[in-house]
Short mmCIF file of C-alpha atoms in Angstrom, two decimals:
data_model
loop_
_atom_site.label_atom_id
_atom_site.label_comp_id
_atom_site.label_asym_id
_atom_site.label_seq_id
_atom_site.Cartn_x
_atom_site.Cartn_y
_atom_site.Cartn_z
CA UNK A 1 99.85 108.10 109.03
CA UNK A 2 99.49 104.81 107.64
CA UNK A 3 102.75 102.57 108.26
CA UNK A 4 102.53 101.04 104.41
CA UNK A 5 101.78 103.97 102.08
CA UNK A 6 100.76 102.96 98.16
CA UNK A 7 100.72 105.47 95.36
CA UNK A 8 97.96 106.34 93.96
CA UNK A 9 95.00 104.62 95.06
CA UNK A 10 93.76 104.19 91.44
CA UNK A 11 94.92 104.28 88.34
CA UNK A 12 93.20 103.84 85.21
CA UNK A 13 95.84 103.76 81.57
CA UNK A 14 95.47 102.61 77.94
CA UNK A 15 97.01 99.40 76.79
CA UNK A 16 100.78 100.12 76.22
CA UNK A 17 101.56 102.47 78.79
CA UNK A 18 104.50 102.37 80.94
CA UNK A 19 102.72 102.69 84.73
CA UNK A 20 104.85 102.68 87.90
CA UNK A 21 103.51 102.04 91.67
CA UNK A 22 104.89 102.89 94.61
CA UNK A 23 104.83 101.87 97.92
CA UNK A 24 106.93 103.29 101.15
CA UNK A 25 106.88 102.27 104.17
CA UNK A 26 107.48 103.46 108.10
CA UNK A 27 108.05 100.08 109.93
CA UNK A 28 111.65 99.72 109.39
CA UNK A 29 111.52 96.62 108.00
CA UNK A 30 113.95 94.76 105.46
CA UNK A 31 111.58 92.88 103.23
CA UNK A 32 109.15 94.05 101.19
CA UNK A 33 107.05 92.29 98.84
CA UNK A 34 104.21 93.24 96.10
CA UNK A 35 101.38 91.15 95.48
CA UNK A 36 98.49 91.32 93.20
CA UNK A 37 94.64 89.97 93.78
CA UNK A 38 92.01 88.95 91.51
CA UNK A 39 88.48 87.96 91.66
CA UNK A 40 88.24 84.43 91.95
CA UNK A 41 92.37 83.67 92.57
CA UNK A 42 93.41 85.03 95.61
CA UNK A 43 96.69 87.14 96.34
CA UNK A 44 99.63 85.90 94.26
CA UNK A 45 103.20 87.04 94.71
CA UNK A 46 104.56 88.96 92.29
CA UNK A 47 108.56 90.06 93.61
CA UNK A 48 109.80 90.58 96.95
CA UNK A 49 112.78 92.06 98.05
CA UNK A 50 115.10 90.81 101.57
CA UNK A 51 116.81 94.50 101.45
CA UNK A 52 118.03 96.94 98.66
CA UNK A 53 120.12 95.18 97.14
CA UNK A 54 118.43 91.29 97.04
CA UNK A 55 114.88 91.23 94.48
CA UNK A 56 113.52 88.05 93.63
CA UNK A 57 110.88 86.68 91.03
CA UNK A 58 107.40 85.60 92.66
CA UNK A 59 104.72 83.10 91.30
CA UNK A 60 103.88 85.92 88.58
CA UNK A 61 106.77 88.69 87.68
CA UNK A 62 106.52 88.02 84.08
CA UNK A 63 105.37 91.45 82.82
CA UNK A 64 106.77 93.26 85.94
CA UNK A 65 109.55 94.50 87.18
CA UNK A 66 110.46 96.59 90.38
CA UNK A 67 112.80 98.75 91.88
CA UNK A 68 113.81 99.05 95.32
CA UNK A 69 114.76 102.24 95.90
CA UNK A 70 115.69 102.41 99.29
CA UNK A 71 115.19 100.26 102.54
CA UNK A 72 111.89 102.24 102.79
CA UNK A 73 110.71 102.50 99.04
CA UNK A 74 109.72 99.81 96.52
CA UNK A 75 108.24 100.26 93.24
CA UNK A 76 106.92 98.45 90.56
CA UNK A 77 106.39 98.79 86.98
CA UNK A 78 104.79 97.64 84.20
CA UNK A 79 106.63 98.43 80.92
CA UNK A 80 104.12 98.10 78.45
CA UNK A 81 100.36 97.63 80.44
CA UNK A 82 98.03 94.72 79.18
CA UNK A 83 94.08 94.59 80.22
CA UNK A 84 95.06 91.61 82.21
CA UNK A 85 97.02 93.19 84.69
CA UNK A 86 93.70 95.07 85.55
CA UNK A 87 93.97 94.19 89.31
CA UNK A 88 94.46 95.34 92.47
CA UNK A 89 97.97 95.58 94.12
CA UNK A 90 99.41 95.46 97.15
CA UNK A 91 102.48 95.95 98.72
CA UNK A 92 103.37 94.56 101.97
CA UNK A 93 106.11 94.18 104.58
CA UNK A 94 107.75 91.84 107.08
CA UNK A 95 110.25 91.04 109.04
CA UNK A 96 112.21 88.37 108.83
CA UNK A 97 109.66 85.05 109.17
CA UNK A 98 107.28 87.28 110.48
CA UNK A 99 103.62 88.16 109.27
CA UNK A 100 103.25 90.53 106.53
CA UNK A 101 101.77 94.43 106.80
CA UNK A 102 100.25 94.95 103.94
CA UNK A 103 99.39 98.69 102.34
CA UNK A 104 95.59 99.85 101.28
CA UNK A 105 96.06 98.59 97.24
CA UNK A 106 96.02 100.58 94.24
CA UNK A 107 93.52 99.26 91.97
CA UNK A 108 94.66 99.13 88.11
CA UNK A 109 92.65 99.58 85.46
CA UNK A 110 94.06 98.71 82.06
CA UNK A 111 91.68 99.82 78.76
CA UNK B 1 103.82 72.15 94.83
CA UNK B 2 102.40 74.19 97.90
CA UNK B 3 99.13 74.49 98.17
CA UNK B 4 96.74 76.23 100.52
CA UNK B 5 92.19 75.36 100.16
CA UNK B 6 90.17 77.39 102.11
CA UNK B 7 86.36 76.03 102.23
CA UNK B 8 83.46 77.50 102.11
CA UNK B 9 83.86 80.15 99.21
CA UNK B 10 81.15 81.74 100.99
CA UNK B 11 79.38 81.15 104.31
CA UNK B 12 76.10 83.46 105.63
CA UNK B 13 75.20 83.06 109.12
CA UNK B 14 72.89 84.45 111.33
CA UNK B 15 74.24 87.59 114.16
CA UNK B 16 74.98 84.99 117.00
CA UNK B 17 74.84 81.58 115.15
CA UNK B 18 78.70 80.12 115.38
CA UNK B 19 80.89 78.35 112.72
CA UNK B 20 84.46 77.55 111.48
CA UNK B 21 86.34 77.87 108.48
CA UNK B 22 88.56 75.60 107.20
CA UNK B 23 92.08 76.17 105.65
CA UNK B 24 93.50 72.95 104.34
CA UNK B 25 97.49 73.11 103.22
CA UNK B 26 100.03 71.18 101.95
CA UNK B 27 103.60 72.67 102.29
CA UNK B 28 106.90 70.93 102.85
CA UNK B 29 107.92 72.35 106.42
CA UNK B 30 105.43 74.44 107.58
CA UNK B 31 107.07 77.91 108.27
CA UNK B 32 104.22 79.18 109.67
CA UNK B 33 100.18 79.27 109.38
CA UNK B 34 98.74 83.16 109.09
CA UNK B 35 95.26 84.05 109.16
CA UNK B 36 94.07 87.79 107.75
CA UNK B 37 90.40 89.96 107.60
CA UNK B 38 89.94 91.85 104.41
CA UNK B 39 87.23 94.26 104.24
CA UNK B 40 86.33 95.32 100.71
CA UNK B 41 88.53 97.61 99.28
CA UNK B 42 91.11 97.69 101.59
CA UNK B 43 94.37 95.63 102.47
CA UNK B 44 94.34 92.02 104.29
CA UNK B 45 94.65 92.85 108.39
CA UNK B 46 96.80 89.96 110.19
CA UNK B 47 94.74 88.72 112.91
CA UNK B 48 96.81 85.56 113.91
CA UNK B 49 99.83 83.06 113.22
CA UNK B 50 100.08 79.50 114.24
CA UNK B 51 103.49 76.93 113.66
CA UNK B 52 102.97 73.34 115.68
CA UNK B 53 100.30 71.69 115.19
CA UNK B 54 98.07 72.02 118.65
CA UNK B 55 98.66 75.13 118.83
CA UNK B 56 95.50 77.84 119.94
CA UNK B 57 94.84 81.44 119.72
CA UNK B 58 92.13 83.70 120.41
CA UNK B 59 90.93 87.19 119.92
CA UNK B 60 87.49 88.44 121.05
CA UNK B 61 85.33 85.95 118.58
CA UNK B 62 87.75 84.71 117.00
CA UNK B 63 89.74 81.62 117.74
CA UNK B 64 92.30 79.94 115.36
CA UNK B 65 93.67 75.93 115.87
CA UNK B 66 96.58 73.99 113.86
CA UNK B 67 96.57 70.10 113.22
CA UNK B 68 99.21 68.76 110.62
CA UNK B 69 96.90 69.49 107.75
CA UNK B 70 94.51 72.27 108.59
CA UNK B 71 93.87 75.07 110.21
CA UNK B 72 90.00 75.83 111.05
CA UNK B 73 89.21 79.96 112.47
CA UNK B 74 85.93 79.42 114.69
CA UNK B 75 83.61 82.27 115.14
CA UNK B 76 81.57 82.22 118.13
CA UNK B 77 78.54 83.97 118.49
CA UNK B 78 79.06 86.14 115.26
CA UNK B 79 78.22 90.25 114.72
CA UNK B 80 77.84 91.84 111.97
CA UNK B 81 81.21 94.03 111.97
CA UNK B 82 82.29 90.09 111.87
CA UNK B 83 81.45 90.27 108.08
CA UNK B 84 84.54 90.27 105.75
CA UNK B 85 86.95 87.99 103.48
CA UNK B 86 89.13 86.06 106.24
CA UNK B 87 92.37 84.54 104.06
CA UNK B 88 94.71 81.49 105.10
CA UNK B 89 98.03 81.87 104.23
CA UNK B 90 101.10 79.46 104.66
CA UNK B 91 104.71 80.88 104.61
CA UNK B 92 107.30 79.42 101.78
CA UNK B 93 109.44 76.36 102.26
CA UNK B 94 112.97 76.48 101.33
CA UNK B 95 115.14 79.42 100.45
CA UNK B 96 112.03 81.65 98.75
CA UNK B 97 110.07 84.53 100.99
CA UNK B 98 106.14 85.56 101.35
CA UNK B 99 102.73 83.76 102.01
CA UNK B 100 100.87 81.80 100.07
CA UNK B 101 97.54 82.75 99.97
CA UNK B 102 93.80 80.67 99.78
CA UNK B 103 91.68 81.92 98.15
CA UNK B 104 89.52 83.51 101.25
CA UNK B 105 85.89 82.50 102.71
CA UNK B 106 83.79 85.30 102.23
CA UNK B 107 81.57 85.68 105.50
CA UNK B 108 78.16 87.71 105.62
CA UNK B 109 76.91 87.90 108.98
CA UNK B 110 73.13 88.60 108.99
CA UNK B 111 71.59 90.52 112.40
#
């Protein structure tokens, strides 16, 4: 089993839509972090989390908003989907100062 | 503002014809210099991390170096399983978390 599990793989919804992701993980690590890429810019950080109960804004959380549910589960949400979030997202993990694991992605589609 | 270049945006070489890849940052108190593979559809794989300048590290091809401004990933005598996106990424200054990302070299290694 894969130590950084994302739910579902890929998702396709209608402008509007309320759309969460998840994202569990096995390592046992404290932080946890989502990120989305884009053709052309790269991975940009979107929140991260130290441990359940510390979330912090990224570079791009306007539109966002997550959830950590536990030290192994972290989702995110997007209340009302735009076709600019169309993307592919990643979750990741780390411990502290240490490189990042990151999950498979769950590519977004919104139409 | 941190920033991290990677250069070429793309680079085809020959199976067996060796190069480098440049990651250029600029980050107030380096916290650390990562380097990841992506293969298409899937999540960035760590592959190595680097914090003094003149510091070295090598896996199979693959061999990553640090000066105060750069980081360059050499690939000697190149297969084609060597064909993916590698990414540069520099770890946050200050109190915030995660990497900041380039925006990749896409390699194609020809046989």
């Amino acid at each position: 089993d894969a130590d950084v599990t994302q739910t579902p793989r890929n998702r396709i919804t209608k402008t509007g839509k309320r759309i969460m992701l998840e994202c569990s993980q096995t390592k046992g690590h404290d932080r946890m972090y989502w990120y989305r890429q884009d053709p052309g810019l790269g991975l940009r950080l979107i929140y991260y989390s130290f441990d359940v109960k510390d979330i912090n804004k990224g570079e791009i959380s306007d539109g966002y908003s997550v959830s950590r549910q536990a030290q192994a589960k972290f989702s995110l949400s997007l209340e009302s989907a735009i076709p600019n979030q169309t993307a592919l997202y990643f979750c990741a993990t780390s411990e502290a100062n240490e490189k990042l694991f990151f999950g498979s992605g769950t590519q977004l589609s919104v139409l | 503002e941190d920033q991290v270049t990677q250069s070429p945006e793309a680079l085809r070489l020959q199976e067996g014809e060796s190069s480098s890849l440049n990651c250029s940052y600029t980050v107030s108190g380096l916290r650390g210099l990562f380097w990841y593979r992506q293969d298409p559809g899937k999540g960035p794989e760590f592959l190595f991390t680097l914090y003094s300048a003149g510091e070295e590290k090598e896996k199979e091809r693959l061999k990553a170096t640090l000066t105060k401004k750069e980081s360059f990933l050499h690939i000697t005598a190149p297969k084609p399983e060597d064909s993916a996106t590698y990414l540069c990424a520099v770890r946050l200054g200050g109190g915030a978390d995660g990497l900041t990302f380039g925006k990749g070299t896409h390699l194609i290694i020809q046989p």
